[in-house]
Coordinates of C-alpha atoms in Angstrom, one line a residue:
Chain M
M1 CA 0.0 0.0 -0.1
R2 CA 2.6 2.3 0.9
V3 CA 4.7 1.6 -2.3
F4 CA 1.5 2.9 -4.1
A5 CA 1.0 5.7 -2.1
L6 CA 4.7 6.7 -2.9
L7 CA 4.0 5.7 -6.6
S8 CA 1.5 7.8 -6.9
K9 CA 3.8 10.7 -6.3
E10 CA 6.1 9.8 -8.3
L11 CA 3.4 9.3 -11.5
A12 CA 1.9 12.7 -10.3
D13 CA 5.5 14.5 -10.1
L14 CA 6.1 12.9 -13.7
R15 CA 2.9 14.7 -15.2
R16 CA 3.8 18.1 -13.9
N17 CA 7.7 17.5 -15.5
P18 CA 7.3 15.4 -18.9
A19 CA 10.6 17.5 -20.1
V20 CA 12.3 14.8 -18.0
F21 CA 11.1 11.9 -20.4
L22 CA 12.4 13.8 -23.5
P23 CA 15.4 12.1 -23.7
A24 CA 13.2 8.6 -23.8
V25 CA 11.1 10.1 -26.4
I26 CA 13.8 11.1 -28.7
T27 CA 15.8 7.8 -28.1
G28 CA 12.3 5.9 -29.1
A29 CA 11.6 8.3 -32.2
I30 CA 15.3 7.4 -33.4
S31 CA 14.7 3.8 -32.8
I32 CA 11.7 3.8 -35.0
I33 CA 12.8 5.9 -37.6
L34 CA 16.4 4.6 -38.1
P35 CA 15.4 1.0 -39.6
F36 CA 12.6 2.9 -42.0
F37 CA 15.2 5.2 -43.1
V38 CA 17.6 1.9 -44.0
A39 CA 14.9 -0.5 -45.2
I40 CA 12.4 2.0 -47.2
I41 CA 13.4 5.5 -47.6
V42 CA 17.1 4.8 -49.1
P43 CA 15.8 2.3 -51.4
Y44 CA 13.1 4.7 -52.5
V45 CA 15.0 7.7 -52.9
T46 CA 18.1 5.8 -54.7
G47 CA 15.6 3.7 -56.8
E48 CA 18.0 0.5 -55.8
R49 CA 16.5 -2.3 -54.2
L50 CA 18.2 -3.9 -51.2
S51 CA 17.5 -7.5 -52.8
D52 CA 20.1 -6.3 -55.7
S53 CA 22.7 -5.5 -53.3
S54 CA 24.6 -9.2 -52.6
D55 CA 25.5 -7.5 -48.8
F56 CA 21.8 -8.9 -47.5
R57 CA 21.8 -12.1 -49.4
V58 CA 22.6 -13.9 -45.8
A59 CA 19.0 -12.4 -45.0
I60 CA 17.2 -13.8 -47.9
D61 CA 18.8 -17.2 -47.1
M62 CA 17.6 -17.3 -43.7
Y63 CA 14.1 -16.4 -44.5
R64 CA 14.1 -19.1 -47.1
S65 CA 15.4 -21.3 -44.5
Q66 CA 12.4 -20.9 -42.4
A67 CA 9.0 -22.2 -43.1
G68 CA 6.9 -19.4 -41.6
S69 CA 9.0 -16.9 -43.7
R70 CA 9.3 -18.8 -47.1
R71 CA 6.7 -16.9 -49.1
L72 CA 8.6 -13.3 -48.3
D73 CA 9.9 -12.0 -51.6
P74 CA 13.4 -11.1 -51.5
E75 CA 13.1 -7.5 -50.9
G76 CA 10.4 -8.5 -47.9
A77 CA 12.7 -10.9 -46.7
I78 CA 15.6 -8.1 -46.4
Q79 CA 13.0 -5.9 -45.0
A80 CA 12.0 -8.1 -42.2
W81 CA 15.5 -8.7 -41.3
I82 CA 16.4 -5.0 -41.1
F83 CA 13.3 -4.5 -38.9
Q84 CA 14.3 -7.2 -36.7
Q85 CA 17.7 -6.5 -35.9
F86 CA 16.9 -2.7 -35.0
L87 CA 14.1 -4.0 -33.0
L88 CA 17.1 -4.1 -30.0
L89 CA 17.0 -0.1 -30.6
L90 CA 14.0 0.0 -29.1
V91 CA 15.2 -1.7 -26.0
L92 CA 17.3 1.2 -25.5
T93 CA 13.8 3.8 -25.3
P94 CA 13.1 2.3 -21.7
I95 CA 16.7 2.4 -20.6
A96 CA 16.8 6.0 -21.4
G97 CA 13.6 6.9 -20.1
A98 CA 14.6 5.2 -16.6
M99 CA 18.1 6.8 -16.6
S100 CA 16.6 10.0 -16.9
M101 CA 14.1 10.0 -14.4
A102 CA 15.9 7.3 -11.9
A103 CA 19.1 9.3 -11.0
Y104 CA 16.8 12.3 -9.8
T105 CA 14.9 9.9 -7.5
V106 CA 16.9 9.9 -4.2
I107 CA 19.0 12.9 -5.0
G108 CA 16.3 15.0 -5.9
E109 CA 14.4 14.1 -2.5
K110 CA 17.2 15.0 -0.8
Q111 CA 18.1 18.3 -2.4
A112 CA 14.4 19.4 -2.0
R113 CA 14.8 18.0 1.6
S114 CA 11.6 16.0 1.4
L115 CA 13.4 12.8 2.5
E116 CA 13.8 13.3 5.9
P117 CA 9.8 13.8 6.4
L118 CA 9.3 10.6 4.0
L119 CA 11.6 8.7 6.0
A120 CA 9.9 10.1 9.3
T121 CA 6.8 8.0 8.0
P122 CA 6.5 4.1 8.6
I123 CA 7.6 3.2 5.2
S124 CA 10.4 0.6 5.0
T125 CA 13.5 1.0 2.7
F126 CA 12.2 -1.9 0.2
E127 CA 8.8 -0.1 0.1
L128 CA 10.8 3.3 -0.5
L129 CA 13.1 1.7 -3.2
A130 CA 10.4 -0.3 -5.1
A131 CA 8.2 3.0 -5.3
K132 CA 11.0 4.9 -6.7
V133 CA 12.3 2.2 -9.1
L134 CA 8.5 1.5 -10.2
G135 CA 8.1 5.4 -10.8
S136 CA 10.7 5.4 -13.3
L137 CA 10.1 1.7 -14.8
L138 CA 6.3 2.0 -15.6
P139 CA 6.5 5.3 -17.7
S140 CA 9.4 3.9 -19.6
V141 CA 8.1 0.9 -20.3
G142 CA 4.8 2.5 -21.5
L143 CA 6.5 4.5 -23.9
S144 CA 8.8 1.6 -25.1
V145 CA 5.3 -0.5 -25.7
A146 CA 3.8 2.7 -27.6
C147 CA 7.0 2.7 -29.6
F148 CA 6.5 -0.9 -30.5
V149 CA 3.1 -0.5 -31.4
V150 CA 3.9 2.7 -33.8
Y151 CA 6.8 0.5 -35.1
L152 CA 4.3 -2.3 -36.1
A153 CA 1.5 -0.1 -37.5
A154 CA 4.4 1.8 -39.5
V155 CA 5.7 -1.8 -40.8
A156 CA 2.3 -3.0 -41.6
A157 CA 1.8 0.2 -43.5
V158 CA 4.7 0.4 -45.5
A159 CA 6.6 -2.5 -45.6
N160 CA 6.1 -5.6 -48.1
P161 CA 3.3 -8.0 -47.3
G162 CA 4.3 -10.5 -44.6
V163 CA 6.7 -8.7 -43.0
F164 CA 4.3 -7.4 -40.0
L165 CA 3.8 -11.0 -39.2
I166 CA 7.7 -11.9 -39.1
L167 CA 7.5 -9.2 -37.0
F168 CA 4.6 -9.8 -34.8
A169 CA 6.1 -12.8 -33.3
P170 CA 7.1 -14.4 -29.9
R171 CA 10.8 -13.4 -30.6
S172 CA 9.9 -9.5 -30.9
L173 CA 7.5 -9.7 -28.1
A174 CA 10.1 -11.3 -26.0
I175 CA 12.5 -8.5 -26.9
V176 CA 10.2 -5.9 -26.2
F177 CA 8.2 -7.2 -23.4
L178 CA 11.1 -9.1 -21.3
I179 CA 14.7 -7.9 -22.5
G180 CA 13.6 -4.1 -22.5
P181 CA 12.1 -3.7 -19.1
L182 CA 14.7 -6.2 -17.5
A183 CA 17.4 -4.4 -19.1
A184 CA 15.7 -0.8 -17.8
L185 CA 15.0 -2.3 -14.6
V186 CA 19.1 -2.8 -14.3
A187 CA 19.8 0.5 -15.3
L188 CA 17.5 1.8 -12.8
Q189 CA 18.5 0.0 -10.1
L190 CA 22.2 0.9 -10.7
A191 CA 21.3 4.6 -10.9
V192 CA 19.3 3.9 -7.5
C193 CA 22.1 2.3 -5.8
V194 CA 24.6 5.2 -6.9
S195 CA 22.2 8.4 -6.3
S196 CA 21.9 6.4 -2.7
R197 CA 25.5 7.4 -2.4
V198 CA 26.1 10.3 -4.2
N199 CA 25.0 13.8 -4.4
D200 CA 25.1 14.2 -8.0
A201 CA 22.7 12.9 -10.1
R202 CA 25.2 12.9 -13.4
S203 CA 27.2 10.4 -11.5
A204 CA 23.9 8.0 -11.2
Q205 CA 23.3 8.7 -14.9
Q206 CA 26.7 7.6 -16.0
M207 CA 26.6 4.6 -13.9
G208 CA 23.0 3.5 -15.3
A209 CA 24.4 4.4 -19.1
L210 CA 26.8 1.2 -18.6
V211 CA 23.8 -1.1 -19.3
I212 CA 23.9 0.5 -22.7
L213 CA 27.2 -1.0 -23.8
P214 CA 26.4 -4.7 -23.6
L215 CA 23.1 -4.2 -25.6
S216 CA 24.9 -2.3 -28.0
G217 CA 27.8 -4.8 -28.5
L218 CA 24.6 -7.1 -28.7
L219 CA 23.2 -5.5 -31.4
V220 CA 26.6 -5.1 -33.4
A221 CA 26.7 -8.9 -33.0
Q222 CA 23.6 -9.4 -34.3
L223 CA 24.5 -7.0 -37.5
T224 CA 27.6 -8.6 -38.2
G225 CA 25.9 -12.0 -38.0
N226 CA 27.9 -13.3 -34.9
V227 CA 25.1 -13.4 -32.6
E228 CA 21.0 -14.6 -33.5
L229 CA 18.9 -13.7 -31.2
T230 CA 16.9 -16.8 -31.2
L231 CA 14.4 -17.9 -28.4
P232 CA 17.0 -20.0 -26.4
V233 CA 19.4 -17.1 -26.4
I234 CA 16.8 -14.5 -25.4
V235 CA 15.8 -16.8 -22.3
L236 CA 19.4 -17.1 -21.4
I237 CA 19.7 -12.9 -21.8
V238 CA 16.5 -13.1 -19.5
A239 CA 17.8 -15.1 -17.1
V240 CA 20.8 -13.2 -16.6
L241 CA 19.2 -10.0 -16.3
L242 CA 16.6 -11.4 -13.6
L243 CA 19.7 -12.7 -11.5
L244 CA 21.4 -9.1 -12.2
N245 CA 17.9 -7.3 -11.1
A246 CA 17.4 -9.8 -7.6
G247 CA 21.4 -9.2 -6.6
L248 CA 21.0 -5.6 -7.3
M249 CA 17.9 -5.1 -4.9
R250 CA 19.8 -6.7 -2.1
I251 CA 22.8 -4.5 -3.0
G252 CA 20.5 -1.5 -3.5
I253 CA 18.8 -2.0 0.1
A254 CA 22.0 -2.6 1.7
L255 CA 23.3 0.4 0.2
F256 CA 20.8 2.6 1.1
D257 CA 21.7 4.1 4.4
R258 CA 19.2 6.3 6.1
E259 CA 21.7 7.5 8.5
S260 CA 24.1 8.4 6.2
I261 CA 22.2 10.0 3.9
L262 CA 20.5 12.3 6.8
T263 CA 23.5 13.2 8.4
R264 CA 26.4 13.4 5.9
W265 CA 24.4 15.1 3.0
K266 CA 24.3 18.6 3.0
Chain A
M1 CA 3.5 7.4 32.2
A2 CA 5.9 9.4 30.1
T3 CA 4.5 9.2 26.3
L4 CA 8.4 9.7 25.2
A5 CA 11.5 8.9 27.3
A6 CA 14.9 9.4 26.2
A7 CA 17.6 7.3 28.4
H8 CA 21.3 8.5 28.5
L9 CA 20.9 8.8 24.6
T10 CA 24.3 9.4 23.2
R11 CA 25.3 9.4 19.5
R12 CA 28.9 9.6 18.1
F13 CA 29.6 10.2 14.2
G14 CA 33.0 8.7 14.0
V15 CA 35.0 10.5 16.8
R16 CA 32.9 13.2 17.2
T17 CA 30.3 13.0 19.7
A18 CA 27.2 15.0 18.7
V19 CA 25.1 14.1 21.5
E20 CA 26.4 12.5 25.2
D21 CA 24.1 11.2 27.8
V22 CA 20.9 13.0 27.4
S23 CA 17.7 11.9 29.7
F24 CA 14.3 13.2 30.1
E25 CA 10.8 12.4 29.5
L26 CA 7.9 13.9 27.9
A27 CA 4.2 13.8 29.3
P28 CA 1.1 13.8 27.3
G29 CA -0.2 17.7 27.1
E30 CA 3.3 19.1 28.1
I31 CA 5.5 21.3 25.6
F32 CA 9.1 20.8 26.4
A33 CA 11.7 23.1 24.6
L34 CA 15.0 22.0 23.2
L35 CA 17.4 25.1 23.8
G36 CA 20.9 25.0 22.7
P37 CA 23.7 26.5 20.0
N38 CA 24.2 25.4 16.7
G39 CA 25.7 22.2 16.8
A40 CA 24.6 21.4 20.2
G41 CA 23.0 18.2 19.0
K42 CA 19.4 19.4 18.8
T43 CA 18.7 18.0 15.6
T44 CA 20.5 14.9 16.0
T45 CA 18.4 14.3 19.7
L46 CA 15.1 14.8 17.4
R47 CA 16.3 12.6 14.7
M48 CA 17.0 9.7 17.3
L49 CA 13.2 10.3 19.1
A50 CA 12.0 10.0 15.7
G51 CA 13.6 6.8 15.0
L52 CA 15.5 8.2 12.0
I53 CA 18.9 7.6 13.4
E54 CA 19.9 5.1 16.0
P55 CA 21.5 6.2 19.4
S56 CA 25.1 5.0 19.8
V57 CA 24.3 4.3 23.1
G58 CA 20.7 4.9 25.6
A59 CA 17.5 4.2 24.5
V60 CA 14.0 6.1 23.4
S61 CA 10.8 4.7 24.7
V62 CA 7.2 5.5 23.2
D63 CA 4.4 4.9 25.3
G64 CA 6.7 2.6 27.5
K65 CA 7.9 0.6 24.5
P66 CA 11.6 0.6 23.6
M67 CA 12.2 1.8 20.0
S68 CA 14.2 -0.9 18.0
R69 CA 15.0 -1.6 14.6
G70 CA 12.5 -4.2 14.5
N71 CA 9.6 -1.8 16.0
A72 CA 11.2 1.9 14.8
A73 CA 8.7 1.9 11.9
M74 CA 5.8 1.0 13.8
L75 CA 6.7 3.6 16.6
R76 CA 7.5 6.4 14.2
G77 CA 3.9 6.2 13.2
K78 CA 2.9 7.5 16.5
I79 CA 5.2 10.4 16.0
G80 CA 4.8 13.5 14.1
F81 CA 7.8 15.1 13.0
L82 CA 8.3 18.7 11.5
T83 CA 11.7 18.7 10.1
E84 CA 13.7 21.9 10.1
A85 CA 12.8 22.8 6.3
P86 CA 9.1 21.7 5.3
G87 CA 10.4 19.5 2.5
L88 CA 7.1 19.6 0.6
W89 CA 6.9 18.4 -2.7
D90 CA 7.0 21.3 -5.1
R91 CA 5.2 20.0 -8.1
L92 CA 2.2 18.6 -6.0
T93 CA -0.7 20.3 -4.7
V94 CA -1.2 20.8 -1.2
R95 CA -3.9 18.0 -1.5
Q96 CA -1.6 16.1 -2.9
N97 CA 1.4 16.4 -0.6
L98 CA -1.1 15.5 2.3
T99 CA -3.1 12.4 0.7
V100 CA 0.4 10.9 0.0
Y101 CA 0.9 11.0 3.7
A102 CA -2.2 10.0 4.7
R103 CA -1.5 7.1 2.7
L104 CA 1.7 6.4 3.9
H105 CA 0.2 6.2 7.4
G106 CA -2.3 3.9 6.2
L107 CA -5.0 6.4 7.4
P108 CA -8.7 4.7 6.9
D109 CA -10.5 7.3 5.4
Q110 CA -7.8 9.8 3.6
R111 CA -9.7 12.2 1.9
R112 CA -11.9 13.0 5.1
A113 CA -8.5 13.0 7.0
V114 CA -6.7 15.4 4.9
D115 CA -9.9 17.7 4.4
A116 CA -10.5 17.9 8.1
T117 CA -6.5 18.5 8.6
M118 CA -6.6 21.4 6.2
E119 CA -9.7 22.8 7.7
L120 CA -8.0 22.7 11.1
F121 CA -4.9 24.2 9.7
G122 CA -6.9 27.0 7.7
I123 CA -5.2 25.9 4.0
R124 CA -8.2 24.4 2.7
D125 CA -8.5 27.4 0.1
R126 CA -5.1 26.6 -0.7
A127 CA -6.1 22.7 -1.3
D128 CA -5.2 23.1 -5.3
E129 CA -2.6 25.5 -5.3
F130 CA 1.2 24.0 -6.1
A131 CA 3.2 23.7 -3.1
A132 CA 6.4 25.5 -5.0
Q133 CA 3.6 28.7 -5.2
L134 CA 3.1 28.9 -1.5
S135 CA 4.7 31.3 0.9
K136 CA 7.4 30.4 3.6
G137 CA 4.8 30.7 6.2
L138 CA 2.3 28.8 4.2
K139 CA 4.8 26.0 3.5
Q140 CA 5.6 25.9 7.3
R141 CA 1.8 25.6 8.1
V142 CA 1.4 22.8 5.5
A143 CA 4.4 20.8 6.7
L144 CA 2.7 21.1 10.1
A145 CA -0.4 19.6 9.1
R146 CA 1.5 16.9 7.2
A147 CA 3.3 16.2 10.6
L148 CA -0.1 16.1 12.4
L149 CA -2.0 14.3 9.8
H150 CA -2.2 11.0 11.3
E151 CA -3.1 12.6 14.9
P152 CA 0.0 11.4 16.9
G153 CA 0.6 11.5 20.5
I154 CA 4.1 12.6 20.2
V155 CA 4.8 15.7 17.9
L156 CA 8.6 16.8 17.5
L157 CA 9.0 20.3 15.9
D158 CA 12.4 21.4 14.6
E159 CA 12.7 25.2 14.5
P160 CA 8.6 25.9 13.6
T161 CA 9.0 29.4 13.0
S162 CA 12.4 29.5 11.9
G163 CA 12.7 32.6 8.6
L164 CA 8.7 33.3 9.5
D165 CA 7.6 36.8 9.6
P166 CA 5.9 37.6 12.9
E167 CA 2.2 36.8 12.0
S168 CA 3.2 33.4 10.7
A169 CA 5.0 32.7 13.7
R170 CA 2.6 33.6 15.9
D171 CA -0.1 31.3 14.0
V172 CA 2.7 28.3 14.6
R173 CA 2.5 28.9 18.1
G174 CA -1.1 28.9 18.4
L175 CA -0.9 25.8 17.1
V176 CA 1.5 24.4 19.1
L177 CA -0.6 25.7 22.3
R178 CA -3.7 23.8 20.5
L179 CA -1.5 20.7 20.6
R180 CA -1.3 20.8 24.1
D181 CA -4.8 21.7 24.9
E182 CA -5.3 18.1 22.9
R183 CA -3.1 16.3 25.4
R184 CA -0.3 15.5 22.9
A185 CA 3.3 15.7 24.2
V186 CA 5.3 18.6 22.0
L187 CA 8.8 18.6 21.9
L188 CA 10.2 22.1 20.4
S189 CA 13.5 22.7 19.4
T190 CA 14.5 26.3 18.7
H191 CA 16.6 29.2 19.2
N192 CA 13.7 31.5 20.0
L193 CA 13.8 32.4 23.5
D194 CA 10.5 34.6 23.1
E195 CA 8.7 31.9 21.4
V196 CA 9.7 29.3 24.5
E197 CA 9.2 31.6 27.3
R198 CA 5.6 32.0 25.5
V199 CA 4.7 28.2 25.2
A200 CA 7.0 25.8 27.2
D201 CA 6.5 24.0 30.3
R202 CA 9.8 22.6 30.8
V203 CA 13.0 23.8 29.0
A204 CA 15.9 21.8 28.6
V205 CA 19.4 23.7 27.3
L206 CA 21.6 21.5 25.5
R207 CA 25.4 21.5 24.3
T208 CA 26.1 17.9 23.6
R209 CA 25.5 17.2 27.0
M210 CA 22.1 18.3 28.9
V211 CA 23.0 21.7 30.7
A212 CA 19.7 21.8 32.7
V213 CA 16.3 20.8 32.4
D214 CA 13.5 22.5 34.5
T215 CA 10.7 24.7 34.1
P216 CA 11.4 28.5 33.3
A217 CA 10.7 29.7 36.4
A218 CA 12.7 27.1 38.6
L219 CA 15.6 27.8 36.3
R220 CA 15.3 31.7 36.7
A221 CA 15.0 31.1 40.5
R222 CA 18.1 28.5 40.6
L223 CA 20.4 31.1 38.6
F224 CA 19.3 34.7 39.8
G225 CA 16.7 34.1 42.6
V226 CA 13.9 36.6 43.1
Q227 CA 15.2 40.3 42.2
L228 CA 12.6 43.1 43.7
R229 CA 13.4 46.5 42.5
V230 CA 12.4 49.6 44.1
R231 CA 12.3 53.2 42.4
L232 CA 12.9 55.9 44.9
A233 CA 12.3 59.8 44.2
Q234 CA 15.8 60.4 45.3
P235 CA 19.3 58.7 45.0
A236 CA 18.9 54.8 45.9
E237 CA 22.6 54.7 47.4
P238 CA 22.1 55.8 51.0
F239 CA 19.2 53.3 51.4
I240 CA 21.3 50.5 50.9
T241 CA 22.0 49.3 54.5
S242 CA 18.1 50.0 55.3
A243 CA 17.3 47.8 52.7
V244 CA 19.1 44.9 53.7
G245 CA 17.5 42.6 56.2
A246 CA 15.5 39.4 56.6
G247 CA 14.9 37.6 53.7
V248 CA 17.3 40.2 51.5
S249 CA 20.8 38.6 50.9
D250 CA 21.8 41.5 48.5
A251 CA 21.2 45.1 47.5
T252 CA 22.4 47.1 44.8
A253 CA 21.4 51.0 43.9
E254 CA 22.0 52.3 40.3
G255 CA 20.7 55.8 40.0
Q256 CA 17.4 55.8 41.9
T257 CA 16.6 52.3 41.8
L258 CA 17.3 49.7 44.8
S259 CA 17.7 45.9 43.3
M260 CA 17.6 43.2 46.1
A261 CA 17.7 39.5 45.8
V262 CA 15.0 38.3 48.0
D263 CA 14.2 34.6 48.8
D264 CA 9.9 35.6 48.1
A265 CA 8.8 38.8 46.6
V266 CA 5.7 39.0 48.1
V267 CA 6.3 37.7 51.3
R268 CA 9.1 40.3 52.1
A269 CA 8.3 43.7 49.9
P270 CA 6.2 45.1 53.0
A271 CA 8.8 44.8 55.5
I272 CA 11.1 46.3 52.8
V273 CA 8.9 48.9 51.9
R274 CA 8.6 49.6 55.7
R275 CA 12.1 49.7 56.5
L276 CA 12.6 52.0 53.6
V277 CA 10.1 54.5 54.6
A278 CA 11.2 54.7 58.4
A279 CA 14.7 55.7 56.7
G280 CA 13.1 58.5 54.5
A281 CA 13.1 57.2 51.5
D282 CA 10.3 58.6 48.9
I283 CA 9.2 55.3 47.0
Q284 CA 7.7 55.5 43.7
T285 CA 7.3 52.0 42.6
V286 CA 8.1 48.7 44.0
A287 CA 8.4 45.8 41.5
A288 CA 9.5 42.1 41.3
A289 CA 11.8 41.9 38.6
E290 CA 12.3 38.5 36.0
P291 CA 15.5 37.9 34.3
S292 CA 14.4 37.1 30.8
L293 CA 15.1 33.6 29.7
E294 CA 17.6 35.0 27.5
E295 CA 19.7 35.8 30.3
V296 CA 18.9 32.3 32.2
Y297 CA 20.2 30.5 28.8
L298 CA 23.2 32.6 28.5
R299 CA 24.1 32.0 32.3
L300 CA 23.5 28.4 31.8
L301 CA 25.8 28.2 28.9
E302 CA 28.6 30.2 30.5
S303 CA 28.5 28.3 33.8
G304 CA 28.2 25.0 31.9
E305 CA 25.5 24.0 34.9
R306 CA 25.6 20.1 35.2
P307 CA 22.1 18.4 34.5
A308 CA 19.3 18.7 36.6
A309 CA 17.1 15.6 37.1
P310 CA 14.6 15.5 34.3

């Protein structure tokens, strides 16, 4: 109950200060536009089809070998491949949203001197941190889902027939609804851990941003064909993220030292 | 039984001792003022009492229950703590600020509790204003309303009138007096001696250790005795010897005024007046003079008096 009480405050605060969400909106927009630029706009403007380039042969071969995508024409297969690879970029949207908010969750309270009266209530450290994390995570995931819906709608509207169905599949849904939120949660918890110990929101943001590095690596590995995000790989990533989150929650509670926050922060 | 009891509270931060061996009890319907210079340990003491930080040594009891790590959250619900800064959420309205706290305290009918509290504190017409838009006095009022929303039996107030204009400060004093009428135990930490003079039943002077604890009148009597001042129509110097007698331990003259330390002004005044008149003095006024609480406070800090019984 107390978690929801503080969560309602966090969301009300966000409604009054939506600008804090701008980095996430920009990230989401770029994540949506970039693959369309590569798969649709560039071929349209240059008049050269992607399937004419040997660079994308791997995509055509891959989709021909799978029963569900065998009916795609060569251009559609390449489009499906590009849209699937760039789907990982959408995962950055909730992370960017979470990061822009999370760093201020504890530090902001301290700077506004609103943490001491809050700590004087019966709220526990777990409840406080849970509300802070959810307050950043839920809007970020909401934005991410909205971006995914726009992404799918745009694919349905402008991509070749059949590409939409390739994207609207368990693999894509797992990336957006599992890897995205869990990676955002890792970033958030890192930021909250750091923001419990420092007085500078930027330090917390930088630490949380570290999560972007392995995801970027994954994106590159995927594009170069070194890694394929098959369902077993996704399950493995999800398991690792779950473990990381469980560990970070424990560390976060241990690091959130009420006494230090009250007596050492000036 | 005391509502709030501090027993030998000591708090160290590394090698620095912020509070040492502080003991006192607070009864329902009592306003207890904690005085002390900056860095004397007042806020640290309040934080220990509010269950925000643990004492290094000693214990806090609420309604007879010793506060521990296990029950601190529950006991915090019995305490209302007005922190030094209002600490309102600026982007939330007054109503939203209070509603979140009503929910944090698990009040059954939150809307009614918030409405009733806003009514009580005269902020109902400001319910939909954002906290950032409020004046300092109003913010303090909202913070006080927030501290009392859950109707705690114990109220800890850290500098409640600091930085307020005289009118707002008077309003806050009125609210503090109302808390006493409601039989709540109020602990007031302040630098404002005038405020303490007006509202406090007992005063504690703290300078890391407890320097003194008593009623303002008892502290005055203990440090200064009772002063009787007699103004004459002529120079007072020649009448010093006439003034000294039974119950008058000391007399001094300054211009036309004789000042005497007496054990009881009401009992001794008639005999003193008789002796002075017999000696030829023309008396204009006779008054018992009380040293201000500021004089008492400064004398206590200078003398470093050892603690009195709480």
